Amino acid sequence: MTTKAKRSRLDLRNGRIDLSHGAGGCATDQLVKGIFHRAFDNDWLRAGNDQSAFAVPAGCMVMTTDSYVVSPLFFPGGNIGSLAVHGTINDIAMAGACPLYLSAGFIIEEGFPLADLNRIADAMGAASRAAGVPIITGDTKVVERGKADGVFISTSGIGMIRAGLDLRSDAARPGDAVIISGSIGDHGVAVMSKRENLDFDTDIISDCAALHGLVAAMVEVAGSSIRLMRDPTRGGLAATLNEIANASNVGLRIDEETIPIKPEVAAACELLGLDPLNVANEGKLVVLVAPEFANALLAVMRAHPLGAQAALIGHAEDDDHCFVQMATSFGGSRIVDWLWGEQLPRIC
Amino acid sequence: MTTKAKRSRLDLRNGRIDLSHGAGGCATDQLVKGIFHRAFDNDWLRAGNDQSAFAVPAGCMVMTTDSYVVSPLFFPGGNIGSLAVHGTINDIAMAGACPLYLSAGFIIEEGFPLADLNRIADAMGAASRAAGVPIITGDTKVVERGKADGVFISTSGIGMIRAGLDLRSDAARPGDAVIISGSIGDHGVAVMSKRENLDFDTDIISDCAALHGLVAAMVEVAGSSIRLMRDPTRGGLAATLNEIANASNVGLRIDEETIPIKPEVAAACELLGLDPLNVANEGKLVVLVAPEFANALLAVMRAHPLGAQAALIGHAEDDDHCFVQMATSFGGSRIVDWLWGEQLPRIC
């Protein structure tokens, strides 16, 4: 029997992943071309190599990787595919770099609906095209039923740091202003509400978004007065602020009243028993900047759609304990702890 | 309760992964530093950013990614960690590129022994150091028990193509010599023997190895007379030859008697009902080269430890059907088919 005789069409409506799709033979080829090449749509993938090539200028490059295991796979405001593309672009952008190319690896459970895989791939393709960052190489593996959970996606990315920029995790200094680009907790609450089948009165949508455009505008204005940027994803704002404090050996003092949070997100957190400071964001960034540039930076952030709610939430200070302290709405003060473990498993 | 009060030591002997290790808090930090930073040992990781930066010269870069789901995780000659490092280096090397940096993403099942994770990380660190290609950025996720299978690893890598080299998957021409760097089937049979608990008389060991040193020697001698290279991993030599034939729109004619195979591997394939042409390799390459350079290339390959058994196994020819045909040991001829699906699930 020849290859051609064994070929059947990819049934994108009712078909399901089987082990043959991960075997590296014709079925893999058909799946990859029929779903991923179609959705990501570029000549690198069509060339069909195990790697893709491109010209780079001399300079300073960054590389990053993330694996995505979010549950459920589809949530208000996005799905695992858009999350993977945005998340990796954001990790590049946080270095002050311009993202260039992405890769994507898929680990798929036997029996997973091809229609769902197709929706996920479509979301990745759309996110990639909107961001102008193509997915140029990939890999597909299949594991037996019960050995994964639908689909896991690993994305990696590279980008070039803008000349003259040198953001370092240990660059924060006492006096620096701490700014957040918008409201906290949206992504985590959106995923949790879907997972727990909660029916909130208002629709809470993930903030999942690519931040490299916002970063470009910020760098344009504030340039090297920006000390560092971080996206407060897993672990939320609390984890990010503690990481910054520890890496830079400073304390951070923030003011709860200044932290933007949507009333419906605050209410959902109350209901779910979550501290919004620990809830994941997927389209927000925290930036530390020299104090004299804080207002100019805030202005440019607020002029961008993804920074319209940007707010100055505090400042860095001398503190050998590297504590993150928060003035609470009730007039007191508390230490914002770095959680040991899990508040929200599989949030990204 | 402050962070410090909640910290406990990482028990590398008897500890197990729990969901807190994937939550992005202190426990994640402790795991990542205690296992991955220690094993991979470089300043990029120690900087603790979500991305790593490095200088690049102007030129032509390649990027590649692979996800590894091999079962079992430990097999004769390697484990999922060494496999991931070698596999990604090889995908870069097959483009004629010099590998520069790797990333690694881990998806770990709750309950996975820290001792096993540590062994895997050690193998990755050793493979990375031996190859001179550091793992500079990574990510760790944890999923609930029963939602993965021990550990999955996704590695990505980048490298620079040597100036003047332009290998393309469609570059094979009629008359080109087809050379393989050594014996086939070792990896697949080693994994299968472990999986099936088979006790062969002789020890069959995976050929898992990084091929970029061999490739550098080959390029030095044969340069642009090399049309293309491929590593015959998942799907084996048969899939690789069919991919080459289809991409370049040529036929390939190979001679079974010239294909190196260890007697014990041939015997095991017989026992397991496997065609060695479909069995995965993880330290072999297939190269197509202009016929007048075949002997010189063979000589340089045989002078390298990873090419000592290199052999000329056939040539490309005009064929609109792009068939791969093999003269059999019995004096006949057969078409080497591109399997539709699975011969050996989860072999890499």
XYZ file of C-alpha atoms in Angstrom:
696
model
C 0.000 0.000 0.000
C 1.450 3.358 -0.896
C 1.311 6.526 1.095
C -1.385 8.075 -1.013
C -3.798 5.199 -0.601
C -3.670 5.597 3.163
C -4.341 9.309 3.258
C -7.718 10.452 4.582
C -8.999 13.988 4.990
C -8.543 15.923 8.199
C -12.044 16.179 9.660
C -11.952 19.559 11.342
C -15.555 19.321 12.442
C -15.812 15.950 14.154
C -12.280 14.539 14.061
C -10.147 13.854 17.093
C -6.445 13.599 17.760
C -5.116 10.055 17.701
C -1.638 8.738 18.339
C -0.835 8.683 14.619
C -0.900 12.501 14.666
C 2.206 12.468 16.839
C 4.136 9.742 15.074
C 6.080 11.889 12.640
C 4.545 10.206 9.595
C 1.916 11.294 7.087
C -0.759 11.897 9.721
C 1.503 14.342 11.584
C 2.278 16.079 8.327
C -1.414 16.400 7.495
C -2.287 17.757 10.956
C 0.553 20.266 10.989
C -0.214 21.558 7.513
C -4.000 21.447 7.869
C -4.161 23.251 11.197
C -0.944 25.026 12.165
C 0.468 26.077 8.805
C -2.953 27.290 7.731
C -3.540 29.269 10.935
C -0.033 30.732 11.308
C 0.350 31.233 7.558
C 3.956 32.084 6.713
C 6.687 30.911 4.385
C 8.980 29.727 7.178
C 6.505 27.052 8.196
C 5.657 26.143 4.627
C 9.348 25.409 3.975
C 8.817 22.392 6.223
C 12.156 22.345 8.021
C 12.856 21.398 11.622
C 14.156 24.941 12.111
C 13.620 28.314 10.457
C 16.172 30.874 9.333
C 16.120 34.675 9.257
C 18.571 37.561 9.072
C 19.461 39.450 12.255
C 21.373 42.694 12.720
C 24.188 42.905 15.238
C 22.909 43.868 18.663
C 21.613 42.664 21.970
C 19.034 39.890 21.704
C 16.720 38.388 24.294
C 15.268 34.880 24.390
C 12.400 33.625 26.537
C 10.195 30.560 26.926
C 6.929 29.664 28.657
C 4.795 26.578 28.946
C 1.032 27.023 29.183
C -1.220 24.639 31.082
C -4.191 26.913 31.774
C -7.445 25.215 32.737
C -9.999 25.602 31.239
C -8.469 26.008 27.782
C -11.104 28.544 26.740
C -12.019 31.427 29.031
C -13.684 34.841 28.693
C -11.324 37.041 26.703
C -9.093 34.381 25.206
C -7.859 30.831 25.153
C -4.594 28.981 25.766
C -3.417 29.941 22.269
C -3.801 33.709 22.519
C -2.433 33.508 26.073
C 0.708 31.707 24.859
C 1.415 34.224 22.103
C 0.754 37.271 24.279
C 2.652 35.885 27.252
C 5.821 35.229 25.312
C 5.672 38.557 23.498
C 5.271 40.251 26.884
C 8.295 38.516 28.387
C 10.335 39.892 25.484
C 8.791 43.345 25.781
C 9.590 43.509 29.526
C 13.280 43.587 28.609
C 12.628 46.670 26.519
C 13.058 44.512 23.434
C 11.206 44.472 20.154
C 9.829 40.933 19.612
C 10.878 39.308 16.330
C 9.892 35.641 16.108
C 8.065 32.937 18.037
C 8.116 29.151 18.148
C 5.305 26.908 19.372
C 5.350 23.336 20.671
C 2.146 21.370 21.244
C 1.609 18.395 23.537
C -1.853 17.058 22.767
C -3.899 14.384 24.486
C -5.289 11.571 22.383
C -8.987 12.193 21.753
C -8.718 15.997 21.793
C -11.216 17.499 19.312
C -9.613 18.823 16.124
C -12.201 21.624 16.125
C -10.866 22.860 19.476
C -7.278 22.593 18.293
C -8.248 24.566 15.235
C -9.848 27.316 17.344
C -6.719 27.501 19.476
C -4.465 27.667 16.417
C -6.688 30.367 14.899
C -6.375 32.435 18.078
C -2.592 32.047 17.986
C -2.446 33.050 14.347
C -4.649 36.085 14.959
C -2.628 37.170 18.007
C 0.621 36.671 16.131
C -0.522 38.669 13.096
C -2.002 41.471 15.215
C 1.303 41.744 17.059
C 3.399 41.466 13.912
C 5.409 38.596 15.392
C 5.245 35.439 13.267
C 5.333 31.877 14.624
C 8.078 30.450 12.436
C 8.798 26.976 13.797
C 6.999 24.372 15.861
C 6.610 20.822 17.055
C 3.658 18.523 17.719
C 3.542 15.586 20.105
C 0.634 13.358 21.090
C 0.310 11.373 24.329
C -2.188 8.697 25.257
C -5.574 9.535 26.722
C -5.194 10.373 30.405
C -1.508 11.348 30.078
C -2.108 15.076 29.510
C -5.059 17.453 29.871
C -6.305 18.448 26.431
C -3.410 20.486 25.136
C -0.313 22.122 26.580
C 1.528 24.781 24.570
C 5.132 25.899 24.924
C 6.095 29.099 23.183
C 9.528 30.631 22.902
C 10.465 33.956 21.442
C 13.343 36.215 20.570
C 13.634 39.945 20.204
C 16.176 42.732 19.922
C 16.761 45.174 22.742
C 16.578 48.791 21.656
C 20.015 50.374 21.447
C 21.049 52.142 24.639
C 18.483 50.389 26.819
C 19.686 48.193 29.674
C 16.885 47.103 31.990
C 18.044 44.906 34.859
C 16.045 43.184 37.552
C 18.362 44.678 40.190
C 18.138 48.249 38.889
C 15.469 49.669 41.223
C 16.727 52.401 43.576
C 15.188 54.068 46.614
C 12.905 56.852 45.481
C 11.889 55.210 42.194
C 8.235 55.515 41.295
C 6.197 52.303 40.965
C 3.597 52.438 38.200
C 1.096 49.811 37.057
C -0.427 49.991 33.592
C -4.001 49.171 34.612
C -6.425 47.234 36.759
C -5.355 44.047 38.511
C -6.876 40.578 38.745
C -8.885 40.434 35.518
C -7.232 37.360 34.012
C -7.223 35.235 37.129
C -10.834 36.007 37.979
C -11.980 35.409 34.388
C -10.356 31.959 34.371
C -11.618 31.096 37.851
C -15.171 32.154 37.048
C -15.160 29.865 34.015
C -13.502 27.026 35.906
C -15.902 27.186 38.829
C -18.844 27.860 36.544
C -19.611 31.020 38.473
C -22.174 33.322 37.016
C -21.215 36.845 37.927
C -23.669 39.609 37.212
C -21.188 41.384 34.985
C -18.840 39.851 32.482
C -15.281 39.695 33.683
C -12.880 39.247 30.789
C -9.203 38.300 30.794
C -6.891 41.229 30.123
C -4.734 38.954 27.915
C -2.914 41.311 25.512
C 0.447 41.934 23.868
C 2.234 44.814 25.580
C 5.102 45.492 23.160
C 3.318 48.454 21.577
C 2.769 50.100 24.954
C 6.395 49.416 25.867
C 7.604 50.966 22.623
C 5.715 54.170 23.443
C 7.080 54.183 27.000
C 10.664 53.674 25.901
C 10.309 56.417 23.336
C 9.525 58.933 26.079
C 11.262 57.729 29.207
C 14.160 55.757 27.661
C 16.895 54.950 30.085
C 15.099 56.532 33.053
C 13.067 53.308 33.094
C 14.749 51.042 35.648
C 12.892 47.812 34.965
C 9.573 46.377 33.835
C 7.753 43.188 34.825
C 4.411 41.685 33.894
C 2.613 40.532 37.042
C 1.314 37.176 35.760
C 1.350 34.009 37.904
C 1.560 35.072 41.543
C 0.014 38.456 40.723
C 1.199 41.924 41.685
C 2.333 40.701 45.111
C 4.824 38.183 43.676
C 6.130 40.673 41.123
C 6.693 43.425 43.700
C 8.467 40.983 46.017
C 10.684 39.757 43.187
C 11.612 43.334 42.320
C 12.305 44.221 45.958
C 14.470 41.140 46.483
C 16.394 41.458 43.226
C 17.144 45.162 43.722
C 17.582 44.961 47.493
C 15.110 47.734 48.198
C 11.808 47.997 50.001
C 8.631 48.955 48.185
C 5.856 51.012 49.770
C 2.544 51.019 47.939
C -0.846 52.526 48.601
C -3.837 50.203 48.275
C -6.206 53.026 47.321
C -4.164 53.845 44.224
C -4.146 50.312 42.790
C -6.711 50.119 39.970
C -9.197 47.286 40.316
C -12.554 46.865 38.653
C -15.445 46.771 41.138
C -16.697 43.484 39.673
C -13.238 41.934 40.006
C -12.962 43.124 43.597
C -16.404 41.685 44.320
C -15.517 38.348 42.685
C -12.293 38.149 44.704
C -14.279 38.766 47.862
C -16.687 36.003 46.895
C -13.899 33.568 45.992
C -11.791 34.405 49.013
C -8.911 35.669 46.887
C -6.559 38.563 47.550
C -6.480 40.445 44.217
C -2.802 41.188 44.804
C -2.103 37.479 44.260
C -4.303 37.083 41.202
C -2.684 36.717 37.769
C -2.739 39.423 35.093
C -1.903 38.795 31.436
C -1.972 42.260 29.915
C -0.485 44.492 32.591
C 2.985 45.669 33.437
C 4.691 47.163 36.446
C 7.405 49.715 35.735
C 9.912 51.322 38.070
C 11.137 54.679 36.859
C 13.297 57.509 38.146
C 10.878 59.746 40.092
C 11.428 62.857 37.963
C 10.152 60.956 34.892
C 7.098 59.409 36.570
C 4.567 61.976 35.376
C 5.786 62.021 31.788
C 5.729 58.225 31.715
C 2.236 58.074 33.202
C 1.005 60.494 30.566
C 2.325 58.442 27.675
C 0.992 55.214 29.196
C -2.474 56.706 29.656
C -2.474 57.798 26.029
C -2.138 54.151 24.943
C -5.233 51.884 24.906
C -3.473 49.266 27.047
C -2.349 51.843 29.626
C -5.445 54.036 29.909
C -5.852 53.179 33.614
C -2.161 53.455 34.448
C -1.527 54.589 38.002
C 1.324 55.566 40.274
C 0.956 53.094 43.144
C 4.008 53.716 45.300
C 7.749 54.072 45.490
C 10.925 52.212 46.365
C 12.750 52.909 49.611
C 15.793 51.838 51.588
C 14.987 48.578 53.379
C 17.440 45.808 54.186
C 14.504 43.437 54.677
C 13.260 44.094 51.129
C 9.719 44.263 52.432
C 6.777 45.227 50.289
C 4.524 47.285 52.540
C 1.079 48.556 51.724
C -0.905 51.393 53.255
C -4.366 49.882 53.422
C -7.678 51.520 52.641
C -8.470 51.340 56.353
C -5.546 53.590 57.251
C -3.268 50.825 58.485
C -0.242 49.196 56.905
C 0.568 45.570 56.140
C 3.331 43.542 54.626
C 2.445 42.198 51.179
C 3.714 38.666 51.409
C 5.182 36.520 48.694
C 2.938 33.484 48.844
C 4.645 30.174 49.413
C 2.410 28.193 47.145
C -0.796 27.990 45.315
C -3.647 30.412 45.303
C -4.822 29.661 41.778
C -3.428 26.535 40.146
C -3.072 26.412 36.349
C -3.922 30.033 35.743
C -1.570 30.305 32.752
C 3.458 35.139 58.869
C 6.375 36.340 56.772
C 7.863 34.612 53.780
C 10.866 33.381 55.666
C 8.824 31.589 58.303
C 7.099 29.535 55.620
C 10.211 28.418 53.806
C 11.207 24.760 54.129
C 14.195 23.007 52.577
C 13.964 21.307 49.203
C 14.201 17.592 50.001
C 16.029 16.267 46.975
C 16.068 12.735 48.347
C 12.469 12.050 49.286
C 10.575 15.171 48.255
C 7.925 15.303 45.577
C 6.518 17.993 43.326
C 3.360 19.595 44.644
C 1.138 22.275 43.143
C 2.897 25.011 45.104
C 6.000 24.402 42.969
C 4.109 25.720 39.949
C 2.386 28.675 41.568
C 5.010 31.309 40.903
C 5.602 32.002 44.591
C 8.415 31.117 46.955
C 8.112 27.383 46.360
C 8.594 27.846 42.614
C 11.575 30.066 43.279
C 13.111 27.471 45.591
C 12.573 24.629 43.106
C 13.950 26.576 40.165
C 17.038 27.718 42.049
C 17.613 24.443 43.890
C 17.353 22.187 40.856
C 17.557 24.030 37.540
C 19.880 26.923 38.331
C 22.205 24.557 40.147
C 22.256 22.017 37.318
C 22.469 24.473 34.406
C 24.785 26.812 36.279
C 25.112 30.110 34.425
C 24.766 33.817 35.107
C 21.795 34.272 32.786
C 19.630 32.056 34.955
C 20.977 33.495 38.179
C 19.895 36.968 37.031
C 16.356 35.695 37.581
C 14.604 37.421 34.702
C 11.764 36.090 32.584
C 14.083 36.386 29.581
C 17.840 36.412 29.009
C 19.945 38.774 26.935
C 23.108 38.250 24.889
C 24.985 39.939 22.065
C 24.662 38.626 18.519
C 26.606 39.492 15.394
C 24.793 40.332 12.173
C 24.065 37.230 10.130
C 21.618 34.470 9.416
C 20.079 32.917 12.508
C 18.006 29.770 12.952
C 15.420 29.029 15.631
C 13.909 25.651 16.500
C 11.698 24.056 19.144
C 10.795 20.555 20.291
C 8.601 19.082 22.970
C 9.687 15.819 24.570
C 7.238 13.247 25.909
C 9.413 10.109 25.772
C 8.247 7.161 27.853
C 9.927 5.869 29.931
C 11.766 8.997 31.085
C 14.974 7.068 31.735
C 16.325 4.643 29.137
C 19.676 2.995 28.336
C 22.001 5.727 27.113
C 20.112 8.761 28.367
C 16.945 10.301 29.726
C 14.380 12.866 28.634
C 16.753 15.658 29.700
C 19.782 14.687 27.619
C 17.424 13.834 24.755
C 15.871 17.322 24.863
C 19.235 19.097 24.821
C 20.722 16.915 22.090
C 17.584 16.978 19.973
C 17.360 20.745 19.878
C 21.069 21.176 19.230
C 20.750 18.724 16.351
C 17.854 20.582 14.766
C 20.034 23.693 14.751
C 23.051 21.787 13.445
C 21.038 20.311 10.557
C 20.725 23.835 9.120
C 24.517 24.045 9.063
C 24.295 26.426 12.001
C 26.423 26.753 15.092
C 24.140 26.426 18.153
C 24.317 29.356 20.591
C 21.667 29.196 23.323
C 18.865 26.980 24.579
C 15.694 27.490 26.600
C 13.852 24.823 28.579
C 10.231 24.619 29.739
C 9.038 21.955 32.172
C 5.517 20.650 32.687
C 5.619 18.458 35.759
C 2.989 16.179 37.256
C 2.133 16.628 40.924
C 3.809 13.877 42.925
C 6.838 13.542 40.633
C 9.936 12.687 42.697
C 12.348 15.601 43.120
C 15.207 13.103 42.921
C 14.142 12.127 39.392
C 13.739 15.762 38.382
C 17.195 16.419 39.741
C 18.677 13.545 37.703
C 16.995 14.867 34.576
C 18.246 18.406 35.233
C 21.752 17.072 35.857
C 21.685 15.252 32.527
C 20.557 18.437 30.784
C 23.283 20.461 32.463
C 25.938 17.908 31.534
C 24.741 17.690 27.918
C 24.596 21.463 27.659
C 28.097 21.957 29.075
C 29.593 19.175 26.944
C 28.092 20.794 23.852
C 29.081 24.313 24.899
C 25.486 25.515 24.500
C 24.068 27.027 27.708
C 20.430 26.830 28.801
C 19.798 30.500 29.515
C 16.077 30.793 30.217
C 13.252 28.533 31.313
C 9.824 28.032 32.789
C 8.248 25.567 35.212
C 4.616 24.555 35.417
C 2.936 21.927 37.585
C -0.327 20.126 36.815
C -2.438 17.932 39.052
C -1.764 14.224 39.455
C -3.130 12.358 36.445
C -2.996 15.413 34.160
C 0.482 14.727 32.739
C 2.894 11.785 32.738
C 5.819 12.560 35.029
C 7.514 15.354 33.165
C 7.384 16.853 29.686
C 10.190 19.111 28.484
C 10.098 21.700 25.727
C 13.417 23.024 24.505
C 14.043 25.765 21.995
C 17.325 26.885 20.567
C 18.964 29.416 18.327
C 22.155 29.335 16.302
C 23.996 31.185 13.584
C 24.357 29.732 10.101
C 27.922 29.696 8.865
C 28.545 32.399 6.274
C 28.043 31.204 2.707
C 26.062 28.112 3.693
C 22.487 27.813 2.458
C 20.984 24.382 3.090
C 17.407 24.014 1.892
C 15.047 21.109 2.210
C 14.335 21.319 -1.528
C 17.990 21.368 -2.573
C 18.531 17.690 -3.451
C 19.238 17.006 -7.132
C 19.315 13.816 -9.169
C 22.719 12.190 -8.806
C 23.346 13.425 -5.259
C 24.907 10.905 -2.905
C 22.907 9.875 0.183
C 25.088 9.295 3.246
C 24.099 8.277 6.769
C 26.423 8.959 9.686
C 26.034 5.578 11.401
C 23.864 2.650 12.428
C 20.091 2.990 12.535
C 17.451 2.125 15.123
C 19.526 2.320 18.319
C 17.428 4.929 20.124
C 14.033 3.474 19.340
C 15.044 -0.051 20.281
C 16.728 1.104 23.506
C 13.545 2.927 24.579
C 11.291 0.049 23.528
C 13.387 -2.531 25.338
C 13.115 -0.512 28.532
C 9.423 0.171 28.044
C 8.559 -3.438 27.388
C 10.998 -4.649 30.024
C 12.718 -6.797 27.443
C 15.941 -8.383 28.451
C 18.103 -8.610 25.371
C 21.307 -10.594 25.610
C 23.373 -7.569 24.693
C 22.915 -4.035 25.890
C 21.347 -1.779 23.306
C 21.981 1.871 24.113
C 20.355 4.992 22.682
C 22.594 6.847 20.226
C 21.400 10.169 21.765
C 24.207 12.659 20.998
C 24.831 16.245 19.906
C 25.870 16.332 16.257
C 27.033 19.931 15.878
C 30.715 18.951 16.173
C 30.391 16.395 13.395
C 28.521 18.923 11.270
C 31.239 21.538 11.801
C 33.838 19.076 10.504
C 31.662 18.195 7.517
C 31.007 21.803 6.583
C 34.707 22.580 6.863
C 35.476 20.037 4.145
C 32.433 19.877 1.908
C 30.989 23.370 2.457
C 28.414 24.360 -0.096
C 28.563 21.019 -1.910
C 26.341 19.780 0.966
C 22.763 20.035 -0.294
C 20.928 19.349 2.938
C 21.091 17.482 6.220
C 18.373 15.891 8.357
C 18.393 13.898 11.569
C 16.187 10.810 11.181
C 14.413 10.948 14.556
C 10.693 10.204 14.965
C 9.589 8.181 11.945
C 13.125 6.910 11.386
C 15.180 6.857 8.207
C 12.106 6.027 6.110
C 10.241 9.210 7.111
C 13.343 11.374 6.637
C 14.093 10.001 3.159
C 10.477 10.473 2.100
C 10.463 14.049 3.403
C 13.636 14.798 1.447
C 12.277 13.200 -1.715
C 8.993 15.098 -1.485
C 10.539 18.457 -0.620
C 13.132 18.266 -3.401
C 10.877 16.540 -5.916
C 13.329 13.719 -6.592
C 13.331 9.966 -6.125
C 15.802 8.281 -3.804
C 17.269 4.858 -4.487
C 18.991 3.171 -1.565
C 20.640 -0.186 -1.040
C 19.585 -2.126 2.076
C 22.937 -3.912 2.365
C 24.792 -0.616 2.792
C 22.660 0.708 5.661
C 24.568 0.213 8.913
C 22.648 -1.609 11.612
C 23.954 -3.350 14.703
C 23.185 -7.094 14.721
C 21.572 -6.827 18.159
C 19.343 -3.975 16.967
C 18.359 -5.949 13.866
C 17.569 -8.953 16.062
C 15.512 -6.868 18.475
C 13.552 -5.319 15.601
C 12.831 -8.814 14.306
C 11.616 -9.843 17.754
C 9.479 -6.717 18.201
C 8.085 -6.813 14.686
C 9.602 -3.446 13.796
C 11.092 -2.305 10.517
C 14.374 -0.634 11.533
C 13.838 1.931 8.773
C 10.942 3.332 10.828
C 12.735 3.310 14.165
C 13.898 6.621 15.678
C 17.527 7.707 15.897
C 18.772 10.520 18.116
C 22.425 10.847 17.168
C 22.488 10.237 13.433
C 22.210 12.424 10.387
C 21.450 11.926 6.728
C 23.299 14.168 4.317
C 22.814 14.668 0.598
C 25.922 15.882 -1.151
C 27.065 16.537 -4.701
C 28.399 13.165 -5.913
C 31.941 14.370 -6.573
C 32.311 15.311 -2.901
C 30.870 12.096 -1.489
C 34.156 10.352 -0.804
C 35.811 13.343 0.798
C 32.772 13.883 2.998
C 32.646 10.203 3.982
C 36.300 10.341 4.974
C 35.856 13.342 7.257
C 32.720 11.860 8.796
C 34.473 8.552 9.512
C 37.293 10.443 11.205
C 34.790 11.835 13.749
C 33.683 9.653 16.688
C 30.007 10.237 15.869
C 30.498 9.352 12.197
C 32.826 6.354 12.437
C 30.265 4.065 10.784
C 29.201 6.564 8.132
C 28.094 4.925 4.907
C 27.041 5.832 1.383
C 23.590 4.278 1.153
C 22.258 5.459 -2.190
C 21.605 8.366 -4.484
C 18.899 10.721 -5.706
C 17.333 10.301 -9.130
C 14.733 11.803 -11.408
C 11.300 10.598 -10.292
C 8.059 12.526 -10.568
C 6.515 10.189 -7.985
C 9.214 11.081 -5.435
C 9.459 7.428 -4.470
C 12.054 6.103 -2.071
C 13.046 2.715 -3.445
C 15.304 0.186 -1.784
C 17.249 -2.670 -3.297
C 16.701 -5.411 -0.720
C 19.205 -7.885 0.625
C 17.279 -10.587 -1.205
C 17.973 -9.027 -4.597
C 14.539 -7.468 -5.038
C 13.366 -3.895 -4.744
C 10.642 -2.289 -2.659
C 9.147 1.094 -2.037
C 10.085 2.501 1.367
C 6.805 3.905 2.547
C 6.156 6.915 4.679
C 4.095 5.435 7.474
C 0.710 6.958 8.063
C 0.800 6.695 11.798
C 2.342 5.146 14.788
C 4.980 2.513 14.940
C 6.490 3.588 18.238
C 4.488 6.072 20.274
C 6.318 8.524 22.556
C 9.785 7.673 21.379
C 11.071 11.238 21.862
